[in-house]
mmCIF file of C-alpha atoms and ligand atoms in Angstrom:
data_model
loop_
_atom_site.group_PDB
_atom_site.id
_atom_site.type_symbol
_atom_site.label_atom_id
_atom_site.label_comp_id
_atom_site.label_asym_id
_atom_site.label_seq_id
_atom_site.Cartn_x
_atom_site.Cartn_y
_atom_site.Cartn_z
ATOM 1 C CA UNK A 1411 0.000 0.000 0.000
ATOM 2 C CA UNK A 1412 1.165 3.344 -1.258
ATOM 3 C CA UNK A 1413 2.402 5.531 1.602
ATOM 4 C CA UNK A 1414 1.022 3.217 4.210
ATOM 5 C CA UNK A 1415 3.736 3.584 7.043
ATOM 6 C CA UNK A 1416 5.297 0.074 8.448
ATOM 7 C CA UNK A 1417 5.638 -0.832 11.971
ATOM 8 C CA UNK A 1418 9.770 -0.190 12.952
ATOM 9 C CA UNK A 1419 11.579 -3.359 13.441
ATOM 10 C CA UNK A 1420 14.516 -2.408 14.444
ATOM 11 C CA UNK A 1421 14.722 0.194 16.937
ATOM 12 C CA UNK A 1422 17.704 2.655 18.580
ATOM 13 C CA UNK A 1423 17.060 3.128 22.077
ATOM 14 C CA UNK A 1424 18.875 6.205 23.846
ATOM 15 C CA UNK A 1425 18.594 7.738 27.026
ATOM 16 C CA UNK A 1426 20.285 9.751 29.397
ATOM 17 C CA UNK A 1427 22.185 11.505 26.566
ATOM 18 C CA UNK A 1428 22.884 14.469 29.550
ATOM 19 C CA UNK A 1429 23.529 17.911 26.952
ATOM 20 C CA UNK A 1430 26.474 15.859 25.988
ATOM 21 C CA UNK A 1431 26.660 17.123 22.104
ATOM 22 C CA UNK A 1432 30.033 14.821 21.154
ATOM 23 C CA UNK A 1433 28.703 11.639 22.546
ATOM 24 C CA UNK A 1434 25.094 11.997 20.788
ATOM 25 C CA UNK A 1435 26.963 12.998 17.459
ATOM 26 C CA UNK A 1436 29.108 9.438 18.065
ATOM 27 C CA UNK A 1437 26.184 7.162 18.679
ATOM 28 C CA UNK A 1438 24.016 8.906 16.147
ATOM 29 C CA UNK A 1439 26.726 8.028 13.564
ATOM 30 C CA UNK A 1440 27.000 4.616 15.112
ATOM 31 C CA UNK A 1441 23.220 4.115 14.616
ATOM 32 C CA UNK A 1442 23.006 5.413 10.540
ATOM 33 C CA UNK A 1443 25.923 2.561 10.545
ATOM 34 C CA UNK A 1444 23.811 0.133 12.029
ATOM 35 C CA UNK A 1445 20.561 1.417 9.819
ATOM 36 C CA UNK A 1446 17.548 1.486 11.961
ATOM 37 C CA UNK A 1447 13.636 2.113 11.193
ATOM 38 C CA UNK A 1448 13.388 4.172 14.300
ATOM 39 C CA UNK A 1449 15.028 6.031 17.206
ATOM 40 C CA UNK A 1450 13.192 6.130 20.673
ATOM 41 C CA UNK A 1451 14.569 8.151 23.409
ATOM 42 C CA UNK A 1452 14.462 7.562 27.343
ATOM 43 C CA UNK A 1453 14.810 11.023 28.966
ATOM 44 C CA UNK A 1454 17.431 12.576 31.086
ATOM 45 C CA UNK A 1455 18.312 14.708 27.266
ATOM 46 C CA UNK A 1456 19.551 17.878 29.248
ATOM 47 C CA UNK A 1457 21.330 18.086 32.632
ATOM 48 C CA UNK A 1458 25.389 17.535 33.524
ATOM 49 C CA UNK A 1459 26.459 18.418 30.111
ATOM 50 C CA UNK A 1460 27.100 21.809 28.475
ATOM 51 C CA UNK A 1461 25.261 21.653 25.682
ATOM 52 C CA UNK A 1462 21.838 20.925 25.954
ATOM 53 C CA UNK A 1463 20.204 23.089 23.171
ATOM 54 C CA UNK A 1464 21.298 21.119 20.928
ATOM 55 C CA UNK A 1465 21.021 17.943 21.604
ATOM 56 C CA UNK A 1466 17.374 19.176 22.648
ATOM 57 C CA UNK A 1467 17.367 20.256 18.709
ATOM 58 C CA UNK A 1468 18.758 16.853 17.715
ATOM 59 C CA UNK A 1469 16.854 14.196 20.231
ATOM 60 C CA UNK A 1470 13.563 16.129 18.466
ATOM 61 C CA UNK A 1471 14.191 15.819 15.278
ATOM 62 C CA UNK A 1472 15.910 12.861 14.978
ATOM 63 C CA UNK A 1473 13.828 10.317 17.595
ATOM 64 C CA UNK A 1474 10.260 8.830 16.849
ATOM 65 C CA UNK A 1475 9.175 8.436 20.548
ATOM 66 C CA UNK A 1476 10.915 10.975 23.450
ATOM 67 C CA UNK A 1477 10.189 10.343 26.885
ATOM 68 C CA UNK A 1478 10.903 13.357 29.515
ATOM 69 C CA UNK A 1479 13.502 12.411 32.287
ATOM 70 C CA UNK A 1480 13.730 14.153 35.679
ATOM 71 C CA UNK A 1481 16.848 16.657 34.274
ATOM 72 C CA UNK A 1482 14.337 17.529 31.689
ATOM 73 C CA UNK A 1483 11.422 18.595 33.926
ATOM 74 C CA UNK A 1484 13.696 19.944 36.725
ATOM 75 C CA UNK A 1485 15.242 22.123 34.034
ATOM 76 C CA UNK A 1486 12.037 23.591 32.967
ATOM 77 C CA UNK A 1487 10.418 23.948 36.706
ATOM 78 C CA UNK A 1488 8.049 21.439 36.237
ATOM 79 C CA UNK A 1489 9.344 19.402 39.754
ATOM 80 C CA UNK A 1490 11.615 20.788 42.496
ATOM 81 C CA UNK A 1491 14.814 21.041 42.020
ATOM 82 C CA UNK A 1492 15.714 21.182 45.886
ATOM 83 C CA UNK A 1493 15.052 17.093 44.888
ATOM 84 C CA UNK A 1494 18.500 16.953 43.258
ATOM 85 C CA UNK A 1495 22.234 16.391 44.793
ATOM 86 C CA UNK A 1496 23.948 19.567 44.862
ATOM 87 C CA UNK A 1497 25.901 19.062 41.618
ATOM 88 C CA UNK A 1498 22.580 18.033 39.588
ATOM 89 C CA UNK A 1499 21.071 21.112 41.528
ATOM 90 C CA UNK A 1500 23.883 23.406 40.029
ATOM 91 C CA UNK A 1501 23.936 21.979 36.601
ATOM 92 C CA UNK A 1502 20.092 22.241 36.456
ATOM 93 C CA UNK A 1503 20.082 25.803 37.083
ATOM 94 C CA UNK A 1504 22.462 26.751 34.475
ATOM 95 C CA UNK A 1505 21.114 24.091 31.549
ATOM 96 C CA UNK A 1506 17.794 26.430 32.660
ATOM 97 C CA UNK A 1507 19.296 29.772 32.016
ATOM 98 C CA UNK A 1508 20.750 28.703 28.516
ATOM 99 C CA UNK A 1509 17.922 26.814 27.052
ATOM 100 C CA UNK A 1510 15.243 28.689 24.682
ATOM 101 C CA UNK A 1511 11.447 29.288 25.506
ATOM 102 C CA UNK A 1512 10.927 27.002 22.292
ATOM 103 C CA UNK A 1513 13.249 23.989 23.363
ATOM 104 C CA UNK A 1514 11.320 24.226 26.992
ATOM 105 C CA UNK A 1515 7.942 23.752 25.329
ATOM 106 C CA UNK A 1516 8.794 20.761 23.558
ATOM 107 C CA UNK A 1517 10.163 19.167 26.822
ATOM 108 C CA UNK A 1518 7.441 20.188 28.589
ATOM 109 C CA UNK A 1519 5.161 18.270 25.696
ATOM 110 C CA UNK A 1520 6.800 15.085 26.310
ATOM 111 C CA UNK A 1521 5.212 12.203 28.533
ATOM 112 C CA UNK A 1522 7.246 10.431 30.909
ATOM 113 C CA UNK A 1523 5.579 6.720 30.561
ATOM 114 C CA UNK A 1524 4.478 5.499 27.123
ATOM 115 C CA UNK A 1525 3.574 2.051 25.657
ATOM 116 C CA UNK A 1526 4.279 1.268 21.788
ATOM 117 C CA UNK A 1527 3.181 -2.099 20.490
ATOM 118 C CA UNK A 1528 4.866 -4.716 22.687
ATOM 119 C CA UNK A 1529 6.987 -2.386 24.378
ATOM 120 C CA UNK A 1530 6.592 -0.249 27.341
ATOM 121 C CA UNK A 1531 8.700 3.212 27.815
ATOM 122 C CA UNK A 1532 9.550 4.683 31.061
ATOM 123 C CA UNK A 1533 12.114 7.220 32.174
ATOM 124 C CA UNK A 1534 12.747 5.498 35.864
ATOM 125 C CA UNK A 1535 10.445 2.499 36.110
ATOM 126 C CA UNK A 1536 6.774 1.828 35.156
ATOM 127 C CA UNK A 1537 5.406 2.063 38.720
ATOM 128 C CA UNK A 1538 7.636 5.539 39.318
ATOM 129 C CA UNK A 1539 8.511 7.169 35.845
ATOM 130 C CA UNK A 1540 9.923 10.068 36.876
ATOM 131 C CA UNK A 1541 12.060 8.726 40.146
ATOM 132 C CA UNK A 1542 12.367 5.275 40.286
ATOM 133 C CA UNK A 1543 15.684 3.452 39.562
ATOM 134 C CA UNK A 1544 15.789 -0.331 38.324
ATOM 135 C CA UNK A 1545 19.157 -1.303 39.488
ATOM 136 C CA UNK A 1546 18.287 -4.861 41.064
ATOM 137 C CA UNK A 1547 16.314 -7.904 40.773
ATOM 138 C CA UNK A 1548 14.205 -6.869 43.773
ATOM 139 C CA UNK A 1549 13.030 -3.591 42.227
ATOM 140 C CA UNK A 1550 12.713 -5.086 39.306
ATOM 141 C CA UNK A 1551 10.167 -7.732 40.909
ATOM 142 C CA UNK A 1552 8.418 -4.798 41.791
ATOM 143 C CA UNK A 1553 7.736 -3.559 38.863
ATOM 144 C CA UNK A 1554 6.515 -6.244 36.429
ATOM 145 C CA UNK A 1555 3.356 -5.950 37.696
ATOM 146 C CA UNK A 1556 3.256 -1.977 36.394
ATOM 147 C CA UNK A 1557 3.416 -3.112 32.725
ATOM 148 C CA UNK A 1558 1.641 -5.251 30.187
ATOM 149 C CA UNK A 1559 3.434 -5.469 27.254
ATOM 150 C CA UNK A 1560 6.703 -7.924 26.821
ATOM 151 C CA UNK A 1561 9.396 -5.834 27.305
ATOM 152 C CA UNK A 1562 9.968 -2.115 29.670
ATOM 153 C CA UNK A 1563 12.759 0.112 28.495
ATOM 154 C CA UNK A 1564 14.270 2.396 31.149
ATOM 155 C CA UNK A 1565 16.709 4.630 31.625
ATOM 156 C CA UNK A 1566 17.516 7.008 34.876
ATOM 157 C CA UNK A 1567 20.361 4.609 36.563
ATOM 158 C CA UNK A 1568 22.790 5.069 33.584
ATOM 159 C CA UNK A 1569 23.591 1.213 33.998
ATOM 160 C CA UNK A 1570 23.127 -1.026 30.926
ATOM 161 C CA UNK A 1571 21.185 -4.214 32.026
ATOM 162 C CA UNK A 1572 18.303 -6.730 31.529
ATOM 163 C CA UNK A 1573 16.113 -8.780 34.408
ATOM 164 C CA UNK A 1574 14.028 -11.161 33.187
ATOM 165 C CA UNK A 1575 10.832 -12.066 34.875
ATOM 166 C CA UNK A 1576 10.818 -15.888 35.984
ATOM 167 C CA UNK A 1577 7.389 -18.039 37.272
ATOM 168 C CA UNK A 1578 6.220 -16.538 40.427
ATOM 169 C CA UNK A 1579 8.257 -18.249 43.082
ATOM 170 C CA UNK A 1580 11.449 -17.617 40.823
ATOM 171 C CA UNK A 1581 13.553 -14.338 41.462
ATOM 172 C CA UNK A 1582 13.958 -11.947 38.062
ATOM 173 C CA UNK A 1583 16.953 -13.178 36.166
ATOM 174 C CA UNK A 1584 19.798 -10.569 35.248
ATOM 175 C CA UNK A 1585 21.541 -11.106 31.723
ATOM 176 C CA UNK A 1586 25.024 -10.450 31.040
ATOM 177 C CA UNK A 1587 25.597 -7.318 28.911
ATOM 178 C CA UNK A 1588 26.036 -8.338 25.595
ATOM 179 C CA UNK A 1589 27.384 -6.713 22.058
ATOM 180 C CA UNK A 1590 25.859 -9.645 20.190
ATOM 181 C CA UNK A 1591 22.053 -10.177 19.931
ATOM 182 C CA UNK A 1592 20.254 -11.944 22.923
ATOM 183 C CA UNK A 1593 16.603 -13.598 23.553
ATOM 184 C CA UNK A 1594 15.769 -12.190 26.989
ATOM 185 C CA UNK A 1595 12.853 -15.327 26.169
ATOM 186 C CA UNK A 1596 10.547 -13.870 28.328
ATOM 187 C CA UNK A 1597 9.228 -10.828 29.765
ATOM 188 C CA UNK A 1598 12.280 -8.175 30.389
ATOM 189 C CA UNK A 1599 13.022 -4.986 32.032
ATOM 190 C CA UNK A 1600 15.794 -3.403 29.592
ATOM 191 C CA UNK A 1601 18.257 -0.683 30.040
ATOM 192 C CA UNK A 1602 19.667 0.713 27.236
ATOM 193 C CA UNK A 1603 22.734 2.588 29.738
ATOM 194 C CA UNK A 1604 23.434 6.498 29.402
ATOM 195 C CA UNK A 1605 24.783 8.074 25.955
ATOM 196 C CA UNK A 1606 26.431 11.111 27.802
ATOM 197 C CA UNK A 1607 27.247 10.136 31.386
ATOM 198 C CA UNK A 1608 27.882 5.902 31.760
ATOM 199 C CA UNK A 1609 28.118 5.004 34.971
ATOM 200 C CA UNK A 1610 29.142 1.126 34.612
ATOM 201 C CA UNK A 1611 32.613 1.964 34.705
ATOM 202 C CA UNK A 1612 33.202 2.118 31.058
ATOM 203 C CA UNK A 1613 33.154 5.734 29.635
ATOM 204 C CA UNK A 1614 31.936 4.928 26.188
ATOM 205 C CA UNK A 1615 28.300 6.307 25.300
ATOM 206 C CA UNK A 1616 26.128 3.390 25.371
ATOM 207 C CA UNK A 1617 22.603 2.540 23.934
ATOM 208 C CA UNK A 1618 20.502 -0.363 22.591
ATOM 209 C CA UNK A 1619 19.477 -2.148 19.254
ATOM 210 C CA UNK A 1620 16.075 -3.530 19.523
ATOM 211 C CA UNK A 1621 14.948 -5.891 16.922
ATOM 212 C CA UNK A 1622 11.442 -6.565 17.773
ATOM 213 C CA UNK A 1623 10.379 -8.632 15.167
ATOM 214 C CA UNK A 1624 13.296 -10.899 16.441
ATOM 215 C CA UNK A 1625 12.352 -10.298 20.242
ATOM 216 C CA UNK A 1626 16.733 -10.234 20.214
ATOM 217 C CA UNK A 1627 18.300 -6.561 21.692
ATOM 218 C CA UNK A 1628 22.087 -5.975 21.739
ATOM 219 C CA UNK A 1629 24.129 -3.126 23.796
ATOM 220 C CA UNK A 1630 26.332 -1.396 21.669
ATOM 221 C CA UNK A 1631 29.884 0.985 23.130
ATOM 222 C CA UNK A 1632 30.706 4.082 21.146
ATOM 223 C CA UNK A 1633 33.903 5.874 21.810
ATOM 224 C CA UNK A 1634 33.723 9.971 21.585
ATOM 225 C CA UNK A 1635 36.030 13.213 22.068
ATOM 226 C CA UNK A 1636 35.565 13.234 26.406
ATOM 227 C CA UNK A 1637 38.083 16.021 26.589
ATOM 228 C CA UNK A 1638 36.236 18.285 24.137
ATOM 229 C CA UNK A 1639 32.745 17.465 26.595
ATOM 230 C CA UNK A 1640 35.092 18.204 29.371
ATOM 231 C CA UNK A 1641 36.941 22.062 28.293
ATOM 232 C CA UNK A 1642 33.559 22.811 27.106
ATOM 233 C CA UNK A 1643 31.801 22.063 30.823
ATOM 234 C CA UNK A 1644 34.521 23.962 32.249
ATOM 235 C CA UNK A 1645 33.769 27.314 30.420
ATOM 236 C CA UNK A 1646 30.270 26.569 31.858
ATOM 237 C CA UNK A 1647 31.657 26.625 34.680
ATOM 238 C CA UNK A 1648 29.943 23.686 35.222
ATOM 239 C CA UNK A 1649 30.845 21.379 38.367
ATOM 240 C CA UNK A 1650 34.504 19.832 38.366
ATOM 241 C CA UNK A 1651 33.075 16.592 39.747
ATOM 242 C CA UNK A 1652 30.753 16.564 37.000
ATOM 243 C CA UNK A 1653 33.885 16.929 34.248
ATOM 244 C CA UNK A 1654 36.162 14.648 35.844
ATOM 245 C CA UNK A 1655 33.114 11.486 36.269
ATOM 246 C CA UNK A 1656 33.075 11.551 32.353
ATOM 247 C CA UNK A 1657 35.862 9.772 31.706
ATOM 248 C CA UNK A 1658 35.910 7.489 34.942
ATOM 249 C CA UNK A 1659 32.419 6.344 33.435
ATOM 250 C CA UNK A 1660 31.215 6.156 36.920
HETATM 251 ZN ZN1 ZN B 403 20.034 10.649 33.889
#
């Protein structure tokens, strides 16, 4: 059928890309490598880095589905920021001076839980989108219940991961990290790790390839200029714990 639009099969998941411009650019590259049908975002695109206009620009253009993250609505005073460490607190309040009335409308348009198809979107979990973080089995356990579909992508923790839900009496299962594709074969939690701020110990910007007519996702490293990221957040005057995390990845 002429113009009829196809349901995307393989999917780019991002989140957490932080205003960090040269680790966006690298993945983005990555991704037209890769060739994908679609590009979903998790939240968390402003905050930390220092250039969040435009990646704002780039994340709305370039992504099908964007989620808000708790950077993006502290940025634009839609929650507290007295809710953030002192270093997100500071970083906050500057991404909010330099961002345009425009860029702050848009985030303010975006929802921060979302289901597509067989796949459920969330910035921290399902049960708590905008808070939450699914770092363990436990939480994880917590949370199946919150979603319908087969898989829930997060972001928020910056850690790349997948729990799997087992029978009832069974704890979640939690799958090595891999490059290569993987059948979670059941229902899965899924995150995709941070683009601009990892913090699994590895400083490349991370993100997921979702093939869902598969079911199969793999994690995929990027390597990017940190030094540029870095001389630019320090003419922002931007926190020095903040600069020197980038390239511990942690
Ligand atoms: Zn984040």
């Amino acid at each position: 059928m002429a113009g009829a639009r196809l349901a995307p099969m393989r999917v780019a998941v991002v989140s957490d890309v932080h205003s960090n411009l040269a680790a966006l650019e690298a993945v983005l590259n990555d991704v037209d490598k890769v060739g994908v049908d679609e590009i979903w975002c998790l939240g968390d695109i402003v905050g930390y880095g220092p250039d969040p206009s435009a990646c704002v620009d780039i994340i709305r253009h370039r992504c099908a589905i964007s989620l808000a993250g708790n950077h993006d609505l502290g940025a634009i005073g839609s929650i507290p920021i007295d809710d953030f460490n002192p270093y997100a607190m500071a970083a906050n309040i500057w991404t909010s001076s330099v961002l345009s009335e425009t860029d702050k409308e848009w985030l303010g348009s975006l929802p921060t839980l979302k289901s597509v198809k067989s796949v459920t979107l969330a910035h921290g979990s399902p049960r708590e989108p905008i808070w939450e973080y699914v770092i363990s089995a436990p939480v994880a356990l917590k949370n199946f219940d919150s979603f319908s579909t087969n898989w829930c992508l997060v972001g928020h923790s910056h850690i790349p991961l997948v729990i799997v839900e087992q029978e009832r009496s069974v704890p979640p299962k939690t799958l090595p990290i891999s490059p290569g594709p993987i059948d979670p074969q059941g229902r899965a939690i899924i995150n995709p790790g941070s683009v601009g701020q990892p913090r699994d110990g590895d400083p490349r910007a991370c993100y997921a390839i979702l093939d869902l007519g598969r079911q199969t996702l793999a994690h995929r490293r990027v390597t990017y200029d940190i030094k540029s990221v870095q001389k630019r957040m320090l003419v922002a005057s931007l926190p020095s714990y903040l600069i020197d995390r980038l390239e511990r990845g942690c």
